[in-house]
XYZ file of N, CA and C in Angstrom:
378
model
N -23.606 -1.489 -19.631
C -22.409 -1.704 -18.443
C -22.302 -0.258 -17.445
N -22.510 -0.863 -15.689
C -22.915 0.637 -15.146
C -21.001 0.762 -14.933
N -20.907 1.958 -14.549
C -19.518 2.546 -14.292
C -20.092 4.342 -13.874
N -18.884 3.526 -12.572
C -18.771 4.722 -12.060
C -17.227 5.434 -12.147
N -17.631 7.214 -12.020
C -15.631 7.803 -12.801
C -15.602 8.486 -11.352
N -14.410 8.333 -10.587
C -14.311 9.305 -9.919
C -13.243 10.716 -10.909
N -13.414 12.264 -9.836
C -12.951 13.245 -10.454
C -12.570 13.890 -9.228
N -11.860 14.368 -9.293
C -10.775 15.925 -8.448
C -10.258 14.958 -7.690
N -9.643 15.445 -6.191
C -9.094 14.780 -5.142
C -7.095 15.995 -5.837
N -6.350 15.406 -5.687
C -5.279 16.536 -5.106
C -4.740 15.980 -4.251
N -3.714 17.079 -3.858
C -2.398 17.582 -2.253
C -3.170 18.459 -2.562
N -3.494 18.791 -1.131
C -3.509 19.713 -0.257
C -2.398 19.491 1.334
N -2.205 21.029 1.970
C -2.040 21.505 3.193
C -3.188 20.472 4.429
N -2.571 20.470 5.400
C -3.471 20.299 6.352
C -4.784 21.415 6.931
N -5.305 21.217 6.781
C -6.687 22.560 7.244
C -7.356 23.021 6.241
N -6.828 22.241 4.703
C -7.114 22.761 3.477
C -8.329 22.529 2.699
N -8.834 22.108 1.693
C -10.563 21.461 1.208
C -10.373 21.036 -0.379
N -10.639 20.397 -0.630
C -10.578 19.269 -1.408
C -12.134 19.097 -1.471
N -12.313 18.940 -3.489
C -13.801 18.232 -3.506
C -13.491 16.589 -4.239
N -13.937 16.121 -4.335
C -14.467 14.936 -5.121
C -14.917 14.441 -6.130
N -15.648 13.702 -7.166
C -16.756 13.835 -7.975
C -17.157 12.709 -8.343
N -18.052 12.131 -8.375
C -18.112 10.273 -8.250
C -19.221 11.064 -9.758
N -19.276 10.322 -11.471
C -20.946 10.504 -12.459
C -20.714 8.809 -12.573
N -21.907 8.658 -12.453
C -22.308 6.872 -12.593
C -22.906 7.330 -13.988
N -22.850 6.265 -14.347
C -23.705 5.509 -15.734
C -23.582 4.385 -16.439
N -24.959 4.535 -16.551
C -25.175 2.427 -17.747
C -25.948 1.751 -16.745
N -27.111 2.861 -15.557
C -27.872 1.974 -14.593
C -28.609 2.415 -14.671
N -29.801 2.091 -14.232
C -31.091 2.819 -13.693
C -31.542 2.381 -12.868
N -31.441 2.149 -11.910
C -31.977 1.845 -10.783
C -32.413 3.132 -11.112
N -33.559 2.724 -9.778
C -34.716 4.312 -9.117
C -34.197 4.197 -7.498
N -33.825 3.246 -7.106
C -33.585 3.134 -5.324
C -32.467 3.118 -5.594
N -31.452 3.086 -4.631
C -30.231 2.775 -3.706
C -29.074 4.054 -3.378
N -28.513 3.716 -2.533
C -27.428 4.116 -2.561
C -26.184 4.494 -2.957
N -25.423 5.646 -2.529
C -24.272 6.368 -3.187
C -22.844 6.742 -1.316
N -22.328 5.537 -2.002
C -21.421 5.938 -0.823
C -20.142 6.065 -1.271
N -18.851 6.837 -0.180
C -17.394 7.208 -0.493
C -16.476 6.080 0.366
N -15.869 5.095 -0.321
C -15.296 4.538 0.310
C -13.554 5.353 0.885
N -12.638 5.080 1.476
C -11.329 5.492 1.240
C -10.582 4.285 1.440
N -9.473 4.132 1.170
C -8.493 3.144 1.534
C -6.899 3.953 1.283
N -6.772 4.435 3.076
C -4.634 4.588 2.642
C -3.707 3.315 2.431
N -2.926 3.499 2.383
C -1.682 2.146 1.814
C -1.227 1.160 3.274
N -2.288 -0.376 2.642
C -1.690 -1.625 3.517
C -2.845 -1.561 4.620
N -4.333 -0.352 4.425
C -4.948 -0.043 5.261
C -6.400 -0.868 4.620
N -7.078 -1.910 5.032
C -8.925 -2.113 5.060
C -9.542 -0.692 3.768
N -10.487 -1.181 3.472
C -11.457 -0.208 3.316
C -12.201 0.172 4.032
N -11.922 2.092 4.528
C -13.216 2.552 5.634
C -14.367 3.479 4.263
N -15.409 3.294 5.341
C -16.866 3.507 5.013
C -16.605 5.171 5.242
N -17.086 6.701 4.121
C -16.144 7.892 4.647
C -18.042 8.445 4.845
N -18.901 8.486 3.622
C -20.335 8.902 4.154
C -20.739 8.064 2.603
N -22.142 7.970 3.024
C -23.256 8.279 1.940
C -24.400 8.186 1.674
N -25.074 8.168 -0.088
C -26.157 9.479 -0.119
C -27.301 8.550 0.123
N -28.465 8.630 -0.823
C -29.304 8.142 -1.113
C -30.098 8.368 -2.291
N -30.655 7.916 -3.364
C -30.658 8.071 -5.455
C -31.525 9.457 -4.557
N -32.749 9.128 -4.081
C -33.367 10.580 -3.336
C -32.639 12.066 -3.072
N -31.457 11.846 -2.155
C -30.855 12.640 -2.029
C -31.111 13.385 -0.251
N -32.035 13.083 -0.296
C -32.253 13.105 1.250
C -32.430 13.088 2.435
N -31.538 11.790 2.342
C -30.213 11.226 3.518
C -29.209 11.186 2.786
N -28.157 11.508 4.800
C -26.976 11.154 4.277
C -26.425 10.612 5.774
N -25.428 10.200 5.572
C -24.486 9.684 6.624
C -23.562 9.454 6.738
N -22.539 10.039 7.376
C -20.981 10.042 8.324
C -20.376 9.569 9.135
N -19.545 9.138 8.498
C -18.160 8.237 9.149
C -18.358 9.333 10.571
N -18.318 8.994 12.025
C -17.544 10.161 13.065
C -16.207 10.539 12.690
N -15.772 10.484 11.794
C -14.301 10.287 11.387
C -14.381 11.853 10.738
N -15.066 11.240 9.791
C -15.199 12.556 8.775
C -17.014 13.605 9.143
N -17.170 13.483 9.985
C -18.619 14.433 10.919
C -18.271 15.790 11.070
N -18.671 16.762 10.382
C -18.627 18.105 10.678
C -17.536 18.473 9.441
N -17.066 17.815 8.735
C -16.058 18.488 7.930
C -16.287 17.907 6.558
N -16.636 17.380 6.369
C -17.538 16.559 4.731
C -18.243 16.328 4.830
N -18.980 16.996 3.244
C -20.343 17.154 3.196
C -20.517 16.234 1.916
N -21.701 15.613 1.780
C -21.704 14.249 0.055
C -23.566 15.149 -0.005
N -22.782 15.150 -1.496
C -23.659 16.406 -2.361
C -24.417 15.370 -3.111
N -25.785 15.755 -3.898
C -25.471 14.937 -5.488
C -26.659 15.919 -6.378
N -26.254 16.636 -7.395
C -26.621 16.919 -8.618
C -28.289 16.866 -9.225
N -28.777 17.030 -9.648
C -29.518 16.372 -10.942
C -29.317 15.281 -11.782
N -27.551 15.317 -12.498
C -27.660 14.225 -12.494
C -27.147 13.583 -12.292
N -27.667 13.428 -11.035
C -26.932 12.449 -9.907
C -25.404 12.263 -10.192
N -24.624 13.603 -10.505
C -23.342 12.632 -9.646
C -23.199 13.637 -8.200
N -22.755 12.413 -8.095
C -22.509 12.843 -6.043
C -21.262 12.982 -5.707
N -21.254 14.320 -4.884
C -19.726 14.835 -5.144
C -19.440 14.922 -3.548
N -17.908 14.794 -3.262
C -18.131 15.172 -1.757
C -16.926 16.161 -1.267
N -17.151 16.948 -0.539
C -16.421 18.493 0.073
C -15.965 17.698 0.701
N -14.924 17.940 0.934
C -13.561 17.955 2.173
C -13.036 19.417 2.507
N -13.661 19.372 3.664
C -13.043 20.588 4.902
C -12.291 20.214 5.609
N -10.988 21.328 5.921
C -10.909 20.701 6.998
C -9.382 19.858 7.133
N -9.106 19.192 6.236
C -8.723 18.286 5.913
C -6.915 18.009 6.946
N -7.133 16.681 7.385
C -6.238 16.184 8.292
C -4.826 15.288 7.448
N -4.054 15.227 8.027
C -2.353 14.061 7.294
C -3.913 12.617 7.467
N -4.417 12.434 8.908
C -4.735 10.625 8.363
C -6.421 10.911 7.461
N -6.955 11.689 6.736
C -7.078 11.823 5.819
C -6.727 11.478 4.548
N -5.533 11.414 4.257
C -4.453 11.020 2.847
C -5.188 9.131 2.596
N -5.648 9.223 1.524
C -6.313 7.790 0.554
C -6.915 8.103 -0.077
N -6.999 6.712 -1.151
C -7.458 6.470 -2.320
C -8.886 6.661 -1.966
N -9.605 7.709 -2.374
C -11.240 7.932 -2.021
C -11.840 6.986 -3.580
N -12.473 5.970 -3.165
C -13.587 5.525 -4.388
C -15.602 5.728 -4.123
N -15.939 6.273 -5.275
C -17.024 5.862 -5.130
C -17.516 4.727 -5.155
N -18.664 3.948 -4.942
C -19.585 3.118 -4.990
C -21.454 2.804 -5.260
N -21.798 2.167 -5.507
C -23.279 2.544 -5.371
C -24.077 0.989 -5.153
N -24.827 0.321 -4.715
C -25.805 -0.812 -4.377
C -26.846 -0.694 -5.199
N -27.619 -1.358 -4.828
C -29.053 -1.197 -5.736
C -30.528 -1.224 -4.776
N -30.000 -1.307 -3.472
C -30.911 -1.264 -2.485
C -31.519 -0.069 -2.474
N -32.583 -0.096 -1.532
C -33.195 1.378 -1.051
C -32.493 1.081 0.141
N -32.747 0.398 0.686
C -32.035 -0.007 2.406
C -30.442 0.359 2.489
N -29.979 0.113 3.143
C -28.858 -0.623 3.411
C -28.693 -1.493 4.665
N -28.124 -2.251 4.709
C -28.112 -3.558 5.116
C -27.512 -3.603 7.052
N -26.670 -2.623 6.803
C -25.886 -2.163 8.072
C -26.069 -0.530 8.022
N -25.345 -0.382 9.102
C -25.351 0.537 9.419
C -23.517 0.149 10.334
N -22.548 1.000 10.997
C -21.865 1.755 9.244
C -22.031 0.747 7.685
N -22.209 1.106 6.601
C -22.241 0.397 5.276
C -20.607 -0.778 5.457
N -20.501 -1.454 4.960
C -19.363 -2.148 4.646
C -18.487 -2.468 3.324
N -17.637 -2.542 2.400
C -17.392 -2.608 1.141
C -18.439 -3.426 0.968
N -18.278 -4.707 1.087
C -19.362 -5.714 0.562
C -20.626 -5.335 0.716
N -21.694 -4.065 1.103
C -22.779 -3.549 0.435
C -22.794 -3.144 -0.489
N -22.040 -3.127 -1.372
C -21.951 -2.491 -2.980
C -21.397 -3.133 -3.854
N -21.957 -3.147 -5.135
C -21.771 -3.770 -5.889
C -20.989 -3.440 -7.168
N -21.363 -1.894 -7.318
C -20.478 -1.377 -8.056
C -19.159 -0.478 -7.281
N -18.336 0.139 -8.198
C -17.285 1.169 -7.811
C -16.202 1.163 -8.705
N -15.560 2.524 -8.410
C -15.230 2.310 -9.392
C -13.839 3.222 -9.508
N -13.030 3.665 -10.097
C -11.113 3.338 -9.791
C -10.411 4.045 -8.532
N -11.286 4.876 -7.970
C -10.514 6.493 -7.011
C -9.829 7.160 -7.867
N -10.069 7.905 -6.534
C -9.006 9.456 -7.341
C -8.388 9.373 -5.884
N -6.899 9.418 -5.777
C -6.292 9.971 -4.487
C -5.852 11.083 -3.865
N -6.379 11.278 -2.753
C -6.217 12.857 -1.893
C -5.408 12.130 -1.074
N -4.081 13.828 -0.950
C -3.465 13.458 0.210
C -3.782 14.843 0.793
N -3.135 14.759 2.270
C -2.943 15.655 3.227
C -1.299 15.657 3.846
N -1.062 16.689 3.711
C 0.705 16.878 4.286
C -0.114 17.706 4.997
N 1.115 17.681 6.421
C 1.417 18.313 7.384
C 2.275 19.720 7.255
C-alpha cells in the first residue's frame, strides 16, 4: 500500500523560512515524479514544484521560483525548502506521486498524480 507522509511546516513571519518533507513507502516504481501542491482555504489545488525520481529534473511554479527549492535524498524523501515566505504562501502543502517517467503537461495538474499525502500546514504571518 502506497503511503506518503508529509512533515515539517508550521508558522513563520513573512520573510522567514520553513521546510517540509515527504516520505514515501509501499511503492517500487523506478520512474515517477513527486510534486508539491498547496491548497489555501476555499481555493483549488495549486501546483508548486516537482522533481523526477532520478532527482536530476526539477520544476517550479512562477510564484515560488527563486524562493523554493525541491530536493530528494537517497532514501527518496523529497524536501521543499521555502525561503522568503510571503503571507500568500499560507496553505496546506501536499506531496503527490505519479507513476510515469514523463509529465503529461506543464504545469502539472492535480489529476496527473495518483498518490497523495494528507498534507502539512504552512502559515505565514505578515
